[in-house]
Each structure stands twice: as structure tokens, then as C-alpha cells.
């Protein structure tokens, strides 16, 4: 298993290259700090670029391992790189990632019904790839289910 971490606010940042070092990934996640904006487009673009860069020493060498993206967000896009608009740009990035063979799981944390519908229908691979979490404290069960390849209950 290789995992990485991309954080996003006004822009996205690759915080941890793909690695099999679970401690490094946990440290990158633990270092995250919530800020105000949600540039989901840039996050998807950064993660897609990392997954699409074979031979850089970060990904598995077999070239046949499936690529997955797990997006955890508490809101709808409020920033983008343009030109279409925040939500439309994020959808274009998600569609491109899916076309490249990346499965996208989305966990909406404390979202409104409108935001949840957008994330489920426009960003996630399909409705079965979307999960609602009431708050950040309830993420563990959902993420544990995804990590064990079982739909969280």
C-alpha cells in the first residue's frame, strides 16, 4: 500500500509523496491545520499528478496497482484555478481523474444536503463512493472501512 497526502485551502499542497511509510503519512495528516477556503480543484489536480507520475520513486513499481483518491472535505468549493468557477472547475478535475482510472472516494464532514449532493454526484466516482460524517470525530469508522476495503456502515 502506498499513500500520500494533499492538503488544500486557497491552493493545494503535496504534503507527503506516495509512500509505504504509514508513520510519515500519519505525521503529514496530523500536521494539517484547517483554514478558510476550499480549492477542491487544485487538490484533485495535485493528487492526480502524484498518482500519474510512475518511475519517480514514490509509487509502486508494478504499474498495475489501482489508484484511489480519498477526499475529506467540510464544504463545497470556494476557490479554484479557473476559468469556469469553483464547483465547475472541481468537477472538470474530478472527471479527468476518473477518466485516468482513478477511483474517487469522498467523505463529507458536517456538510449541508446541497453540498453532499454535489460531492456525491459530481466529485465521487459514484454515489456508493460518497460517505457522510457528522463531524471530524466520526471519521475513524469511515476511514477504517475504506482502508479495509469494506463499505463503512
JSON list of C-alpha atoms in Angstrom, two decimals:
[
{"chain": "A", "resi": 1, "resn": "UNK", "atom": "CA", "xyz": [0.00, 0.00, 0.00]},
{"chain": "A", "resi": 2, "resn": "UNK", "atom": "CA", "xyz": [1.28, 3.44, -0.93]},
{"chain": "A", "resi": 3, "resn": "UNK", "atom": "CA", "xyz": [-0.40, 6.55, 0.43]},
{"chain": "A", "resi": 4, "resn": "UNK", "atom": "CA", "xyz": [0.24, 10.25, 0.19]},
{"chain": "A", "resi": 5, "resn": "UNK", "atom": "CA", "xyz": [-1.33, 13.43, 1.47]},
{"chain": "A", "resi": 6, "resn": "UNK", "atom": "CA", "xyz": [-2.51, 16.60, -0.25]},
{"chain": "A", "resi": 7, "resn": "UNK", "atom": "CA", "xyz": [-3.97, 19.45, 1.78]},
{"chain": "A", "resi": 8, "resn": "UNK", "atom": "CA", "xyz": [-6.00, 22.30, 0.34]},
{"chain": "A", "resi": 9, "resn": "UNK", "atom": "CA", "xyz": [-7.31, 25.72, 1.16]},
{"chain": "A", "resi": 10, "resn": "UNK", "atom": "CA", "xyz": [-6.68, 28.67, -1.20]},
{"chain": "A", "resi": 11, "resn": "UNK", "atom": "CA", "xyz": [-4.33, 26.32, -3.09]},
{"chain": "A", "resi": 12, "resn": "UNK", "atom": "CA", "xyz": [-3.31, 22.71, -2.66]},
{"chain": "A", "resi": 13, "resn": "UNK", "atom": "CA", "xyz": [-0.04, 21.35, -1.34]},
{"chain": "A", "resi": 14, "resn": "UNK", "atom": "CA", "xyz": [1.51, 17.91, -1.69]},
{"chain": "A", "resi": 15, "resn": "UNK", "atom": "CA", "xyz": [2.35, 17.24, 1.96]},
{"chain": "A", "resi": 16, "resn": "UNK", "atom": "CA", "xyz": [3.55, 13.66, 1.58]},
{"chain": "A", "resi": 17, "resn": "UNK", "atom": "CA", "xyz": [4.61, 11.85, -1.60]},
{"chain": "A", "resi": 18, "resn": "UNK", "atom": "CA", "xyz": [3.24, 8.36, -2.11]},
{"chain": "A", "resi": 19, "resn": "UNK", "atom": "CA", "xyz": [4.99, 6.09, 0.36]},
{"chain": "A", "resi": 20, "resn": "UNK", "atom": "CA", "xyz": [4.58, 2.81, 2.19]},
{"chain": "A", "resi": 21, "resn": "UNK", "atom": "CA", "xyz": [5.71, 4.56, 5.39]},
{"chain": "A", "resi": 22, "resn": "UNK", "atom": "CA", "xyz": [2.49, 4.79, 7.44]},
{"chain": "A", "resi": 23, "resn": "UNK", "atom": "CA", "xyz": [4.25, 6.86, 10.12]},
{"chain": "A", "resi": 24, "resn": "UNK", "atom": "CA", "xyz": [5.21, 9.53, 7.58]},
{"chain": "A", "resi": 25, "resn": "UNK", "atom": "CA", "xyz": [1.65, 9.70, 6.23]},
{"chain": "A", "resi": 26, "resn": "UNK", "atom": "CA", "xyz": [0.20, 9.94, 9.74]},
{"chain": "A", "resi": 27, "resn": "UNK", "atom": "CA", "xyz": [2.64, 12.74, 10.58]},
{"chain": "A", "resi": 28, "resn": "UNK", "atom": "CA", "xyz": [1.58, 14.65, 7.43]},
{"chain": "A", "resi": 29, "resn": "UNK", "atom": "CA", "xyz": [-2.09, 14.23, 8.34]},
{"chain": "A", "resi": 30, "resn": "UNK", "atom": "CA", "xyz": [-1.51, 15.18, 11.99]},
{"chain": "A", "resi": 31, "resn": "UNK", "atom": "CA", "xyz": [0.20, 18.38, 10.83]},
{"chain": "A", "resi": 32, "resn": "UNK", "atom": "CA", "xyz": [-2.86, 19.60, 8.91]},
{"chain": "A", "resi": 33, "resn": "UNK", "atom": "CA", "xyz": [-4.39, 22.88, 10.00]},
{"chain": "A", "resi": 34, "resn": "UNK", "atom": "CA", "xyz": [-7.90, 23.93, 8.97]},
{"chain": "A", "resi": 35, "resn": "UNK", "atom": "CA", "xyz": [-8.15, 27.24, 7.16]},
{"chain": "A", "resi": 36, "resn": "UNK", "atom": "CA", "xyz": [-10.89, 29.09, 5.35]},
{"chain": "A", "resi": 37, "resn": "UNK", "atom": "CA", "xyz": [-11.12, 28.28, 1.62]},
{"chain": "A", "resi": 38, "resn": "UNK", "atom": "CA", "xyz": [-11.74, 25.04, -0.30]},
{"chain": "A", "resi": 39, "resn": "UNK", "atom": "CA", "xyz": [-9.87, 24.74, -3.60]},
{"chain": "A", "resi": 40, "resn": "UNK", "atom": "CA", "xyz": [-11.04, 21.22, -4.36]},
{"chain": "A", "resi": 41, "resn": "UNK", "atom": "CA", "xyz": [-9.95, 21.54, -7.99]},
{"chain": "A", "resi": 42, "resn": "UNK", "atom": "CA", "xyz": [-6.31, 22.16, -7.06]},
{"chain": "A", "resi": 43, "resn": "UNK", "atom": "CA", "xyz": [-6.36, 19.29, -4.56]},
{"chain": "A", "resi": 44, "resn": "UNK", "atom": "CA", "xyz": [-7.65, 16.87, -7.18]},
{"chain": "A", "resi": 45, "resn": "UNK", "atom": "CA", "xyz": [-5.10, 18.12, -9.71]},
{"chain": "A", "resi": 46, "resn": "UNK", "atom": "CA", "xyz": [-2.22, 17.71, -7.21]},
{"chain": "A", "resi": 47, "resn": "UNK", "atom": "CA", "xyz": [-3.32, 14.20, -6.21]},
{"chain": "A", "resi": 48, "resn": "UNK", "atom": "CA", "xyz": [-3.85, 13.17, -9.83]},
{"chain": "A", "resi": 49, "resn": "UNK", "atom": "CA", "xyz": [-0.37, 14.41, -10.75]},
{"chain": "A", "resi": 50, "resn": "UNK", "atom": "CA", "xyz": [1.16, 12.42, -7.89]},
{"chain": "A", "resi": 51, "resn": "UNK", "atom": "CA", "xyz": [-0.71, 9.26, -8.90]},
{"chain": "A", "resi": 52, "resn": "UNK", "atom": "CA", "xyz": [0.21, 9.75, -12.58]},
{"chain": "A", "resi": 53, "resn": "UNK", "atom": "CA", "xyz": [3.95, 10.01, -12.04]},
{"chain": "A", "resi": 54, "resn": "UNK", "atom": "CA", "xyz": [5.32, 6.45, -12.32]},
{"chain": "A", "resi": 55, "resn": "UNK", "atom": "CA", "xyz": [9.03, 5.98, -12.05]},
{"chain": "A", "resi": 56, "resn": "UNK", "atom": "CA", "xyz": [9.57, 8.90, -9.68]},
{"chain": "A", "resi": 57, "resn": "UNK", "atom": "CA", "xyz": [10.47, 6.56, -6.83]},
{"chain": "A", "resi": 58, "resn": "UNK", "atom": "CA", "xyz": [7.26, 7.20, -4.90]},
{"chain": "A", "resi": 59, "resn": "UNK", "atom": "CA", "xyz": [4.71, 4.86, -6.46]},
{"chain": "A", "resi": 60, "resn": "UNK", "atom": "CA", "xyz": [4.73, 1.09, -6.65]},
{"chain": "A", "resi": 61, "resn": "UNK", "atom": "CA", "xyz": [6.84, -0.31, -9.46]},
{"chain": "A", "resi": 62, "resn": "UNK", "atom": "CA", "xyz": [4.31, -2.86, -10.76]},
{"chain": "A", "resi": 63, "resn": "UNK", "atom": "CA", "xyz": [2.35, -0.23, -12.72]},
{"chain": "A", "resi": 64, "resn": "UNK", "atom": "CA", "xyz": [-0.82, -2.25, -12.27]},
{"chain": "A", "resi": 65, "resn": "UNK", "atom": "CA", "xyz": [-1.85, -1.22, -8.77]},
{"chain": "A", "resi": 66, "resn": "UNK", "atom": "CA", "xyz": [-5.16, 0.62, -8.78]},
{"chain": "A", "resi": 67, "resn": "UNK", "atom": "CA", "xyz": [-5.19, 4.32, -7.97]},
{"chain": "A", "resi": 68, "resn": "UNK", "atom": "CA", "xyz": [-7.57, 5.66, -5.34]},
{"chain": "A", "resi": 69, "resn": "UNK", "atom": "CA", "xyz": [-8.17, 9.16, -4.04]},
{"chain": "A", "resi": 70, "resn": "UNK", "atom": "CA", "xyz": [-9.93, 9.79, -0.73]},
{"chain": "A", "resi": 71, "resn": "UNK", "atom": "CA", "xyz": [-11.11, 13.37, -0.39]},
{"chain": "A", "resi": 72, "resn": "UNK", "atom": "CA", "xyz": [-12.15, 14.61, 3.03]},
{"chain": "A", "resi": 73, "resn": "UNK", "atom": "CA", "xyz": [-13.87, 17.99, 3.00]},
{"chain": "A", "resi": 74, "resn": "UNK", "atom": "CA", "xyz": [-16.22, 20.03, 5.13]},
{"chain": "A", "resi": 75, "resn": "UNK", "atom": "CA", "xyz": [-17.59, 22.16, 2.34]},
{"chain": "A", "resi": 76, "resn": "UNK", "atom": "CA", "xyz": [-18.27, 22.96, -1.25]},
{"chain": "A", "resi": 77, "resn": "UNK", "atom": "CA", "xyz": [-15.51, 24.51, -3.36]},
{"chain": "A", "resi": 78, "resn": "UNK", "atom": "CA", "xyz": [-14.96, 28.19, -2.57]},
{"chain": "A", "resi": 79, "resn": "UNK", "atom": "CA", "xyz": [-11.81, 28.69, -4.66]},
{"chain": "A", "resi": 80, "resn": "UNK", "atom": "CA", "xyz": [-10.41, 27.32, -7.91]},
{"chain": "A", "resi": 81, "resn": "UNK", "atom": "CA", "xyz": [-7.74, 27.89, -10.51]},
{"chain": "A", "resi": 82, "resn": "UNK", "atom": "CA", "xyz": [-10.41, 28.90, -13.07]},
{"chain": "A", "resi": 83, "resn": "UNK", "atom": "CA", "xyz": [-11.80, 29.53, -15.59]},
{"chain": "A", "resi": 84, "resn": "UNK", "atom": "CA", "xyz": [-15.28, 28.05, -15.07]},
{"chain": "A", "resi": 85, "resn": "UNK", "atom": "CA", "xyz": [-15.95, 28.70, -11.40]},
{"chain": "A", "resi": 86, "resn": "UNK", "atom": "CA", "xyz": [-15.21, 26.88, -8.17]},
{"chain": "A", "resi": 87, "resn": "UNK", "atom": "CA", "xyz": [-17.65, 23.95, -8.41]},
{"chain": "A", "resi": 88, "resn": "UNK", "atom": "CA", "xyz": [-17.41, 23.51, -12.19]},
{"chain": "A", "resi": 89, "resn": "UNK", "atom": "CA", "xyz": [-13.59, 23.55, -12.12]},
{"chain": "A", "resi": 90, "resn": "UNK", "atom": "CA", "xyz": [-13.53, 20.90, -9.38]},
{"chain": "A", "resi": 91, "resn": "UNK", "atom": "CA", "xyz": [-15.91, 18.72, -11.41]},
{"chain": "A", "resi": 92, "resn": "UNK", "atom": "CA", "xyz": [-13.70, 19.02, -14.50]},
{"chain": "A", "resi": 93, "resn": "UNK", "atom": "CA", "xyz": [-10.66, 17.97, -12.43]},
{"chain": "A", "resi": 94, "resn": "UNK", "atom": "CA", "xyz": [-12.59, 15.04, -10.92]},
{"chain": "A", "resi": 95, "resn": "UNK", "atom": "CA", "xyz": [-13.83, 13.93, -14.33]},
{"chain": "A", "resi": 96, "resn": "UNK", "atom": "CA", "xyz": [-10.27, 13.98, -15.68]},
{"chain": "A", "resi": 97, "resn": "UNK", "atom": "CA", "xyz": [-9.01, 11.95, -12.71]},
{"chain": "A", "resi": 98, "resn": "UNK", "atom": "CA", "xyz": [-11.78, 9.38, -13.19]},
{"chain": "A", "resi": 99, "resn": "UNK", "atom": "CA", "xyz": [-11.01, 9.22, -16.93]},
{"chain": "A", "resi": 100, "resn": "UNK", "atom": "CA", "xyz": [-7.39, 8.44, -15.97]},
{"chain": "A", "resi": 101, "resn": "UNK", "atom": "CA", "xyz": [-8.65, 5.43, -13.99]},
{"chain": "A", "resi": 102, "resn": "UNK", "atom": "CA", "xyz": [-8.57, 6.92, -10.50]},
{"chain": "A", "resi": 103, "resn": "UNK", "atom": "CA", "xyz": [-11.39, 5.89, -8.18]},
{"chain": "A", "resi": 104, "resn": "UNK", "atom": "CA", "xyz": [-12.51, 8.84, -6.06]},
{"chain": "A", "resi": 105, "resn": "UNK", "atom": "CA", "xyz": [-13.99, 8.38, -2.61]},
{"chain": "A", "resi": 106, "resn": "UNK", "atom": "CA", "xyz": [-15.37, 11.45, -0.85]},
{"chain": "A", "resi": 107, "resn": "UNK", "atom": "CA", "xyz": [-16.14, 11.91, 2.83]},
{"chain": "A", "resi": 108, "resn": "UNK", "atom": "CA", "xyz": [-18.25, 14.98, 3.51]},
{"chain": "A", "resi": 109, "resn": "UNK", "atom": "CA", "xyz": [-17.82, 16.17, 7.07]},
{"chain": "A", "resi": 110, "resn": "UNK", "atom": "CA", "xyz": [-20.69, 18.21, 8.50]},
{"chain": "A", "resi": 111, "resn": "UNK", "atom": "CA", "xyz": [-21.88, 19.21, 5.04]},
{"chain": "A", "resi": 112, "resn": "UNK", "atom": "CA", "xyz": [-25.25, 20.59, 4.02]},
{"chain": "A", "resi": 113, "resn": "UNK", "atom": "CA", "xyz": [-27.55, 18.41, 1.91]},
{"chain": "A", "resi": 114, "resn": "UNK", "atom": "CA", "xyz": [-26.77, 20.52, -1.17]},
{"chain": "A", "resi": 115, "resn": "UNK", "atom": "CA", "xyz": [-23.03, 20.17, -0.68]},
{"chain": "A", "resi": 116, "resn": "UNK", "atom": "CA", "xyz": [-23.37, 16.45, 0.00]},
{"chain": "A", "resi": 117, "resn": "UNK", "atom": "CA", "xyz": [-25.36, 16.02, -3.23]},
{"chain": "A", "resi": 118, "resn": "UNK", "atom": "CA", "xyz": [-22.71, 17.94, -5.20]},
{"chain": "A", "resi": 119, "resn": "UNK", "atom": "CA", "xyz": [-19.85, 15.87, -3.74]},
{"chain": "A", "resi": 120, "resn": "UNK", "atom": "CA", "xyz": [-21.74, 12.60, -4.25]},
{"chain": "A", "resi": 121, "resn": "UNK", "atom": "CA", "xyz": [-22.93, 13.28, -7.79]},
{"chain": "A", "resi": 122, "resn": "UNK", "atom": "CA", "xyz": [-20.16, 15.46, -9.25]},
{"chain": "A", "resi": 123, "resn": "UNK", "atom": "CA", "xyz": [-16.92, 14.52, -7.48]},
{"chain": "A", "resi": 124, "resn": "UNK", "atom": "CA", "xyz": [-17.11, 10.93, -6.20]},
{"chain": "A", "resi": 125, "resn": "UNK", "atom": "CA", "xyz": [-16.81, 8.07, -8.70]},
{"chain": "A", "resi": 126, "resn": "UNK", "atom": "CA", "xyz": [-20.47, 7.32, -7.98]},
{"chain": "A", "resi": 127, "resn": "UNK", "atom": "CA", "xyz": [-22.96, 7.60, -5.12]},
{"chain": "A", "resi": 128, "resn": "UNK", "atom": "CA", "xyz": [-21.54, 4.46, -3.45]},
{"chain": "A", "resi": 129, "resn": "UNK", "atom": "CA", "xyz": [-18.18, 6.25, -3.19]},
{"chain": "A", "resi": 130, "resn": "UNK", "atom": "CA", "xyz": [-19.61, 9.05, -1.02]},
{"chain": "A", "resi": 131, "resn": "UNK", "atom": "CA", "xyz": [-19.86, 8.95, 2.78]},
{"chain": "A", "resi": 132, "resn": "UNK", "atom": "CA", "xyz": [-21.29, 11.43, 5.28]},
{"chain": "A", "resi": 133, "resn": "UNK", "atom": "CA", "xyz": [-19.55, 12.07, 8.58]},
{"chain": "A", "resi": 134, "resn": "UNK", "atom": "CA", "xyz": [-21.39, 14.16, 11.14]},
{"chain": "A", "resi": 135, "resn": "UNK", "atom": "CA", "xyz": [-18.10, 15.68, 12.34]},
{"chain": "A", "resi": 136, "resn": "UNK", "atom": "CA", "xyz": [-14.35, 15.09, 12.21]},
{"chain": "A", "resi": 137, "resn": "UNK", "atom": "CA", "xyz": [-14.60, 12.86, 15.29]},
{"chain": "A", "resi": 138, "resn": "UNK", "atom": "CA", "xyz": [-16.67, 10.30, 13.36]},
{"chain": "A", "resi": 139, "resn": "UNK", "atom": "CA", "xyz": [-14.13, 9.91, 10.55]},
{"chain": "A", "resi": 140, "resn": "UNK", "atom": "CA", "xyz": [-12.31, 6.96, 12.09]},
{"chain": "A", "resi": 141, "resn": "UNK", "atom": "CA", "xyz": [-15.06, 4.43, 11.35]},
{"chain": "A", "resi": 142, "resn": "UNK", "atom": "CA", "xyz": [-15.48, 5.58, 7.76]},
{"chain": "A", "resi": 143, "resn": "UNK", "atom": "CA", "xyz": [-11.76, 5.71, 7.01]},
{"chain": "A", "resi": 144, "resn": "UNK", "atom": "CA", "xyz": [-11.23, 2.35, 8.73]},
{"chain": "A", "resi": 145, "resn": "UNK", "atom": "CA", "xyz": [-13.83, 0.82, 6.45]},
{"chain": "A", "resi": 146, "resn": "UNK", "atom": "CA", "xyz": [-12.22, 2.32, 3.36]},
{"chain": "A", "resi": 147, "resn": "UNK", "atom": "CA", "xyz": [-8.76, 1.16, 4.43]},
{"chain": "A", "resi": 148, "resn": "UNK", "atom": "CA", "xyz": [-10.02, -2.39, 4.90]},
{"chain": "A", "resi": 149, "resn": "UNK", "atom": "CA", "xyz": [-11.85, -2.25, 1.54]},
{"chain": "A", "resi": 150, "resn": "UNK", "atom": "CA", "xyz": [-15.25, -2.56, 3.18]},
{"chain": "A", "resi": 151, "resn": "UNK", "atom": "CA", "xyz": [-18.04, -0.06, 2.85]},
{"chain": "A", "resi": 152, "resn": "UNK", "atom": "CA", "xyz": [-18.35, 1.73, 6.19]},
{"chain": "A", "resi": 153, "resn": "UNK", "atom": "CA", "xyz": [-21.61, 1.02, 7.96]}
]
